[in-house]
Amino acid sequence: MTRLNLCADESRAAGEDPIGTAPHWAEVTVLELDVPMWARLRDVNAWTPEQQAVFAALREKVEASGAGFGLLMSAPATPGRPLRVRHYTLGGTPHGGLGGYVRRDYASDLPQSDWARGLHDTLLDPSALTGGDWTAVPAPDGPDLHVCTHGTVDAACGRYGVPVFQALGGAGVRAWRTGHFGGHRFAATAVELPSGLLWAHLTPELAVQVARREVTPAQVAGHLRGHAGLPPLAQLLDRHLLVQHGWDWLNRARRATVETHPDGGHTVTLTASGPHGPETYRAPVLPAAPLLLPGSSHAPARAPVAQWTLGPVTTLPGTRA
């Protein structure tokens, strides 16, 4: 039997640019769940009627608002403890930075099997967090790196994610062993909060350098999947501006629109807060030659993977760059 290459190895070998592959999230809920619970949450056929109803309501919310949400499952520091949740909303506070997410933490005495309550009360009815089963607890400062180590979903995440998770913890960076959140061909892949950046093809050394900002954005641009606070194609322009302005760019509130043209091209307009008022930038995003890559380390099937090119960036009148 022929042994398959890991999908992450194929992606790196092909020179895939991961930018624009970050999901677009208006908010993120992190459920602290023991690793065996990850499979139970992912087993749709085993969901209770209550759990099914929560996801049906979440689908309706996304369809009505167009705003997606992130769901991360991270192993707690103390296995078996009651359910805790971390809820991130896009917006500016001293903790989240103007361009990042606001973090709020809640503890409970609920068993981890009540994970659907965590989703319902953070994403559907936040008023339920002000009393009853939940207690607000202070959220710590600094970044959290959520590293996918979910090897049962894809072997690449087990092979590359675990050493990255261990290296971050050993370096004193707050890191979480996290279940599958998409993009295993980018292993080791991580979600960085509150900045909202998603990373690709991290090594243990690089992950620590990124977390500590010991490298410039230009040095790690090829490892950036994008900022989850923006639509995927707008992430190309955001990366360009991050490289141009440096890490301080992440402290700016950003919003963007994407216009699609009949020829398959797009125009991205991005407005960011600045020291002298809003700054607006515009650039075309054009399709590049796609890559033929496997979607999994466990199956040989390959499919086209889109690649994009950012055109000339224009600073609109009235902007002070």
CSV table of C-alpha atoms in Angstrom, one decimal:
chain,number,residue,atom,x,y,z
A,1,MET,CA,0.0,0.0,0.0
A,2,THR,CA,1.4,3.4,-1.0
A,3,ARG,CA,2.0,5.7,1.9
A,4,LEU,CA,0.5,9.2,1.3
A,5,ASN,CA,2.4,12.4,1.8
A,6,LEU,CA,1.1,14.7,4.5
A,7,CYS,CA,-1.1,17.4,3.0
A,8,ALA,CA,1.0,20.0,4.8
A,9,ASP,CA,4.1,18.8,3.2
A,10,GLU,CA,2.4,18.9,-0.2
A,11,SER,CA,1.3,22.5,0.4
A,12,ARG,CA,4.8,23.7,1.4
A,13,ALA,CA,6.4,21.9,-1.5
A,14,ALA,CA,4.1,23.6,-3.9
A,15,GLY,CA,4.8,27.0,-2.5
A,16,GLU,CA,1.2,27.6,-1.6
A,17,ASP,CA,0.5,31.2,-0.4
A,18,PRO,CA,-1.9,30.8,2.5
A,19,ILE,CA,-3.2,34.4,2.5
A,20,GLY,CA,-7.0,34.7,2.2
A,21,THR,CA,-7.7,31.3,3.9
A,22,ALA,CA,-8.6,32.7,7.3
A,23,PRO,CA,-12.3,32.4,8.0
A,24,HIS,CA,-14.3,35.6,8.5
A,25,TRP,CA,-15.5,35.7,12.1
A,26,ALA,CA,-17.5,38.4,13.9
A,27,GLU,CA,-17.1,36.6,17.1
A,28,VAL,CA,-15.4,33.5,18.5
A,29,THR,CA,-16.3,31.1,21.3
A,30,VAL,CA,-13.6,28.9,22.9
A,31,LEU,CA,-14.9,25.9,24.8
A,32,GLU,CA,-12.5,24.4,27.2
A,33,LEU,CA,-13.1,20.7,26.6
A,34,ASP,CA,-11.0,17.6,27.3
A,35,VAL,CA,-9.6,16.0,24.2
A,36,PRO,CA,-12.1,13.0,24.2
A,37,MET,CA,-14.9,15.5,24.2
A,38,TRP,CA,-13.8,16.9,20.9
A,39,ALA,CA,-14.9,13.8,19.0
A,40,ARG,CA,-18.2,13.9,20.8
A,41,LEU,CA,-18.9,17.4,19.7
A,42,ARG,CA,-17.9,16.7,16.1
A,43,ASP,CA,-20.2,13.6,16.0
A,44,VAL,CA,-23.3,15.2,14.5
A,45,ASN,CA,-25.2,11.9,14.6
A,46,ALA,CA,-24.9,11.7,18.3
A,47,TRP,CA,-26.1,15.2,19.1
A,48,THR,CA,-29.1,15.5,21.4
A,49,PRO,CA,-32.2,17.5,20.3
A,50,GLU,CA,-31.0,20.4,22.3
A,51,GLN,CA,-27.6,20.4,20.7
A,52,GLN,CA,-29.2,20.1,17.2
A,53,ALA,CA,-31.4,23.1,18.0
A,54,VAL,CA,-28.4,25.3,19.0
A,55,PHE,CA,-26.7,24.6,15.7
A,56,ALA,CA,-29.9,25.2,13.8
A,57,ALA,CA,-30.3,28.6,15.5
A,58,LEU,CA,-26.6,29.4,14.8
A,59,ARG,CA,-27.1,28.6,11.1
A,60,GLU,CA,-30.1,31.0,11.0
A,61,LYS,CA,-28.1,33.7,12.7
A,62,VAL,CA,-25.3,33.4,10.1
A,63,GLU,CA,-27.8,33.4,7.2
A,64,ALA,CA,-29.6,36.4,8.6
A,65,SER,CA,-26.6,38.6,9.4
A,66,GLY,CA,-23.9,37.2,7.1
A,67,ALA,CA,-21.5,37.3,10.0
A,68,GLY,CA,-19.7,34.0,10.7
A,69,PHE,CA,-18.5,32.8,14.1
A,70,GLY,CA,-15.6,30.7,15.2
A,71,LEU,CA,-15.8,27.7,17.4
A,72,LEU,CA,-12.6,26.5,19.0
A,73,MET,CA,-12.2,23.5,21.3
A,74,SER,CA,-9.2,23.8,23.6
A,75,ALA,CA,-8.0,21.3,26.2
A,76,PRO,CA,-8.2,22.9,29.7
A,77,ALA,CA,-5.1,23.1,31.8
A,78,THR,CA,-6.8,20.9,34.4
A,79,PRO,CA,-8.5,17.9,32.7
A,80,GLY,CA,-12.0,17.1,33.8
A,81,ARG,CA,-12.8,20.5,35.4
A,82,PRO,CA,-16.3,22.1,34.8
A,83,LEU,CA,-17.1,23.9,31.6
A,84,ARG,CA,-15.4,27.2,31.0
A,85,VAL,CA,-15.9,29.4,27.9
A,86,ARG,CA,-14.0,32.3,26.4
A,87,HIS,CA,-16.0,34.6,24.2
A,88,TYR,CA,-14.3,37.0,21.7
A,89,THR,CA,-16.2,39.8,19.9
A,90,LEU,CA,-14.7,42.0,17.2
A,91,GLY,CA,-14.1,45.5,18.5
A,92,GLY,CA,-11.7,47.7,20.4
A,93,THR,CA,-10.8,47.7,24.1
A,94,PRO,CA,-7.5,48.1,25.9
A,95,HIS,CA,-7.3,44.3,26.1
A,96,GLY,CA,-8.2,43.5,22.5
A,97,GLY,CA,-6.6,46.5,20.7
A,98,LEU,CA,-8.7,48.5,18.3
A,99,GLY,CA,-8.1,46.0,15.5
A,100,GLY,CA,-8.6,42.8,17.4
A,101,TYR,CA,-11.2,41.0,19.5
A,102,VAL,CA,-12.5,41.7,23.0
A,103,ARG,CA,-12.1,38.7,25.3
A,104,ARG,CA,-14.5,37.8,28.1
A,105,ASP,CA,-14.1,34.7,30.3
A,106,TYR,CA,-16.8,32.7,32.1
A,107,ALA,CA,-16.6,29.8,34.6
A,108,SER,CA,-19.4,27.4,35.6
A,109,ASP,CA,-20.2,24.3,37.5
A,110,LEU,CA,-21.7,22.7,34.4
A,111,PRO,CA,-20.2,19.4,33.1
A,112,GLN,CA,-18.3,19.6,29.9
A,113,SER,CA,-21.0,17.6,28.2
A,114,ASP,CA,-23.2,20.8,28.5
A,115,TRP,CA,-21.0,22.4,25.8
A,116,ALA,CA,-24.1,23.4,23.8
A,117,ARG,CA,-25.0,25.8,26.7
A,118,GLY,CA,-21.7,27.5,26.2
A,119,LEU,CA,-22.5,28.1,22.5
A,120,HIS,CA,-26.1,29.1,23.1
A,121,ASP,CA,-25.3,31.6,25.9
A,122,THR,CA,-22.3,33.3,24.2
A,123,LEU,CA,-23.5,33.3,20.6
A,124,LEU,CA,-27.3,33.4,20.8
A,125,ASP,CA,-28.3,34.8,24.2
A,126,PRO,CA,-25.4,36.7,25.9
A,127,SER,CA,-27.8,38.0,28.6
A,128,ALA,CA,-27.7,34.5,30.1
A,129,LEU,CA,-24.0,35.1,31.0
A,130,THR,CA,-24.9,37.7,33.6
A,131,GLY,CA,-26.1,35.3,36.2
A,132,GLY,CA,-27.4,31.8,36.7
A,133,ASP,CA,-24.8,29.1,35.8
A,134,TRP,CA,-22.1,31.5,34.7
A,135,THR,CA,-19.5,33.6,36.6
A,136,ALA,CA,-17.5,36.2,34.8
A,137,VAL,CA,-13.8,35.9,35.6
A,138,PRO,CA,-11.0,38.4,34.7
A,139,ALA,CA,-9.5,37.8,31.3
A,140,PRO,CA,-5.7,37.8,31.3
A,141,ASP,CA,-3.7,40.2,29.1
A,142,GLY,CA,-1.5,39.0,26.2
A,143,PRO,CA,-2.0,36.7,23.3
A,144,ASP,CA,-3.3,33.2,23.3
A,145,LEU,CA,-2.1,30.8,20.6
A,146,HIS,CA,-4.6,28.1,19.7
A,147,VAL,CA,-2.6,25.4,17.9
A,148,CYS,CA,-4.5,22.6,16.1
A,149,THR,CA,-3.1,19.3,17.3
A,150,HIS,CA,-6.1,17.2,16.2
A,151,GLY,CA,-4.2,14.3,14.6
A,152,THR,CA,-7.3,12.1,14.3
A,153,VAL,CA,-8.8,14.6,11.8
A,154,ASP,CA,-5.5,14.9,9.9
A,155,ALA,CA,-2.2,13.4,10.7
A,156,ALA,CA,-0.4,16.6,9.7
A,157,CYS,CA,-1.9,18.4,12.7
A,158,GLY,CA,-0.7,15.8,15.1
A,159,ARG,CA,2.8,15.6,13.6
A,160,TYR,CA,3.4,19.4,13.3
A,161,GLY,CA,1.0,20.9,15.8
A,162,VAL,CA,2.1,19.1,18.9
A,163,PRO,CA,5.7,20.2,18.8
A,164,VAL,CA,4.6,23.8,18.2
A,165,PHE,CA,2.2,23.7,21.1
A,166,GLN,CA,4.9,22.3,23.3
A,167,ALA,CA,7.5,24.8,22.2
A,168,LEU,CA,5.1,27.7,22.9
A,169,GLY,CA,4.4,26.5,26.4
A,170,GLY,CA,8.0,25.9,27.1
A,171,ALA,CA,8.8,29.5,26.1
A,172,GLY,CA,6.2,30.8,28.5
A,173,VAL,CA,3.7,31.7,25.8
A,174,ARG,CA,0.0,31.0,26.6
A,175,ALA,CA,-0.9,28.2,24.2
A,176,TRP,CA,-3.8,25.8,23.9
A,177,ARG,CA,-4.0,22.3,22.4
A,178,THR,CA,-6.9,22.9,20.1
A,179,GLY,CA,-9.3,20.7,18.0
A,180,HIS,CA,-9.7,21.0,14.2
A,181,PHE,CA,-10.7,24.5,13.0
A,182,GLY,CA,-10.0,24.1,9.3
A,183,GLY,CA,-6.9,24.3,7.1
A,184,HIS,CA,-4.9,21.2,8.1
A,185,ARG,CA,-2.8,21.5,5.0
A,186,PHE,CA,-1.3,24.5,6.8
A,187,ALA,CA,-0.1,22.5,9.8
A,188,ALA,CA,1.1,23.6,12.1
A,189,THR,CA,-1.7,26.1,12.0
A,190,ALA,CA,-2.8,28.4,14.8
A,191,VAL,CA,-5.4,31.0,15.7
A,192,GLU,CA,-3.9,33.9,17.5
A,193,LEU,CA,-6.3,35.9,19.7
A,194,PRO,CA,-7.1,38.6,20.4
A,195,SER,CA,-5.3,39.8,17.2
A,196,GLY,CA,-7.4,37.5,15.1
A,197,LEU,CA,-4.5,36.4,13.0
A,198,LEU,CA,-4.3,32.8,11.6
A,199,TRP,CA,-0.9,31.3,10.9
A,200,ALA,CA,0.3,28.6,8.6
A,201,HIS,CA,3.2,26.2,8.4
A,202,LEU,CA,4.6,27.2,11.8
A,203,THR,CA,7.7,25.5,13.2
A,204,PRO,CA,8.4,25.4,16.9
A,205,GLU,CA,11.1,28.2,16.6
A,206,LEU,CA,9.0,30.4,14.3
A,207,ALA,CA,5.9,30.1,16.4
A,208,VAL,CA,7.7,31.4,19.5
A,209,GLN,CA,9.2,34.3,17.4
A,210,VAL,CA,5.8,35.2,16.0
A,211,ALA,CA,4.2,35.1,19.5
A,212,ARG,CA,6.9,37.4,20.9
A,213,ARG,CA,7.0,39.6,17.8
A,214,GLU,CA,10.7,38.9,17.4
A,215,VAL,CA,10.3,38.9,13.6
A,216,THR,CA,9.0,41.6,11.3
A,217,PRO,CA,5.7,41.1,9.4
A,218,ALA,CA,7.7,41.0,6.2
A,219,GLN,CA,9.7,38.0,7.4
A,220,VAL,CA,6.6,36.0,8.2
A,221,ALA,CA,4.2,37.3,5.5
A,222,GLY,CA,4.3,33.9,3.7
A,223,HIS,CA,3.0,32.2,6.9
A,224,LEU,CA,0.0,34.4,7.4
A,225,ARG,CA,-3.5,33.0,6.5
A,226,GLY,CA,-5.1,36.3,7.2
A,227,HIS,CA,-7.0,38.4,9.8
A,228,ALA,CA,-10.3,36.8,10.7
A,229,GLY,CA,-12.0,40.2,11.2
A,230,LEU,CA,-12.0,40.8,7.5
A,231,PRO,CA,-13.4,39.0,4.4
A,232,PRO,CA,-11.0,36.5,2.9
A,233,LEU,CA,-10.0,38.5,-0.2
A,234,ALA,CA,-9.6,41.7,1.9
A,235,GLN,CA,-7.0,39.8,3.9
A,236,LEU,CA,-4.5,40.2,1.0
A,237,LEU,CA,-4.6,44.0,1.2
A,238,ASP,CA,-4.5,43.8,5.0
A,239,ARG,CA,-1.3,41.7,4.9
A,240,HIS,CA,0.3,44.2,2.5
A,241,LEU,CA,-0.5,47.1,4.9
A,242,LEU,CA,0.7,45.0,7.9
A,243,VAL,CA,4.0,44.6,6.2
A,244,GLN,CA,4.1,48.3,5.3
A,245,HIS,CA,3.2,49.6,8.7
A,246,GLY,CA,4.6,46.9,11.0
A,247,TRP,CA,3.0,45.2,14.0
A,248,ASP,CA,1.3,48.4,15.2
A,249,TRP,CA,-1.1,48.0,12.2
A,250,LEU,CA,-2.9,45.4,14.4
A,251,ASN,CA,-3.9,48.1,16.8
A,252,ARG,CA,-6.0,49.8,14.2
A,253,ALA,CA,-9.7,49.1,13.7
A,254,ARG,CA,-10.2,47.8,10.1
A,255,ARG,CA,-13.2,47.2,7.9
A,256,ALA,CA,-13.3,46.3,4.2
A,257,THR,CA,-15.6,45.7,1.3
A,258,VAL,CA,-15.0,43.4,-1.6
A,259,GLU,CA,-16.5,44.2,-5.1
A,260,THR,CA,-16.6,41.2,-7.5
A,261,HIS,CA,-16.3,41.8,-11.3
A,262,PRO,CA,-17.6,39.8,-14.2
A,263,ASP,CA,-14.0,38.8,-15.3
A,264,GLY,CA,-13.4,37.0,-12.0
A,265,GLY,CA,-11.4,39.8,-10.5
A,266,HIS,CA,-12.2,41.8,-7.3
A,267,THR,CA,-11.6,45.2,-5.9
A,268,VAL,CA,-10.9,45.5,-2.2
A,269,THR,CA,-11.5,48.8,-0.3
A,270,LEU,CA,-10.1,48.8,3.3
A,271,THR,CA,-10.5,51.6,5.8
A,272,ALA,CA,-8.5,51.7,9.0
A,273,SER,CA,-8.4,54.0,12.0
A,274,GLY,CA,-5.4,56.3,12.1
A,275,PRO,CA,-3.8,58.9,14.3
A,276,HIS,CA,-5.3,61.7,12.1
A,277,GLY,CA,-8.5,60.1,11.1
A,278,PRO,CA,-9.6,57.2,8.9
A,279,GLU,CA,-7.2,56.0,6.2
A,280,THR,CA,-8.7,54.2,3.1
A,281,TYR,CA,-6.8,52.0,0.7
A,282,ARG,CA,-8.0,50.2,-2.5
A,283,ALA,CA,-6.4,47.5,-4.6
A,284,PRO,CA,-7.5,44.9,-7.2
A,285,VAL,CA,-7.2,41.2,-6.3
A,286,LEU,CA,-6.8,39.0,-9.3
A,287,PRO,CA,-6.9,35.2,-9.6
A,288,ALA,CA,-3.5,33.5,-10.0
A,289,ALA,CA,-2.8,30.0,-11.3
A,290,PRO,CA,-4.4,27.5,-8.9
A,291,LEU,CA,-2.5,24.6,-7.3
A,292,LEU,CA,-3.6,21.0,-7.4
A,293,LEU,CA,-3.3,19.8,-3.8
A,294,PRO,CA,-4.7,17.0,-1.6
A,295,GLY,CA,-7.4,18.1,0.8
A,296,SER,CA,-6.3,15.5,3.4
A,297,SER,CA,-3.4,13.5,4.5
A,298,HIS,CA,-5.7,10.4,4.6
A,299,ALA,CA,-6.9,10.4,1.0
A,300,PRO,CA,-5.2,10.7,-2.4
A,301,ALA,CA,-7.8,12.9,-4.1
A,302,ARG,CA,-6.5,16.3,-5.2
A,303,ALA,CA,-8.5,19.5,-6.1
A,304,PRO,CA,-7.7,23.0,-7.4
A,305,VAL,CA,-6.7,25.4,-4.6
A,306,ALA,CA,-7.2,29.1,-5.4
A,307,GLN,CA,-4.3,31.5,-5.3
A,308,TRP,CA,-4.5,35.3,-5.6
A,309,THR,CA,-2.4,38.3,-6.6
A,310,LEU,CA,-2.7,41.7,-5.1
A,311,GLY,CA,-2.5,44.6,-7.6
A,312,PRO,CA,-1.3,48.1,-7.1
A,313,VAL,CA,-2.4,49.7,-3.8
A,314,THR,CA,-4.0,53.1,-4.0
A,315,THR,CA,-4.2,55.5,-1.1
A,316,LEU,CA,-7.5,57.3,-1.5
A,317,PRO,CA,-7.7,61.1,-1.2
A,318,GLY,CA,-8.0,62.5,2.3
A,319,THR,CA,-6.0,59.7,3.8
A,320,ARG,CA,-2.8,60.4,5.7
A,321,ALA,CA,-0.7,57.3,5.4
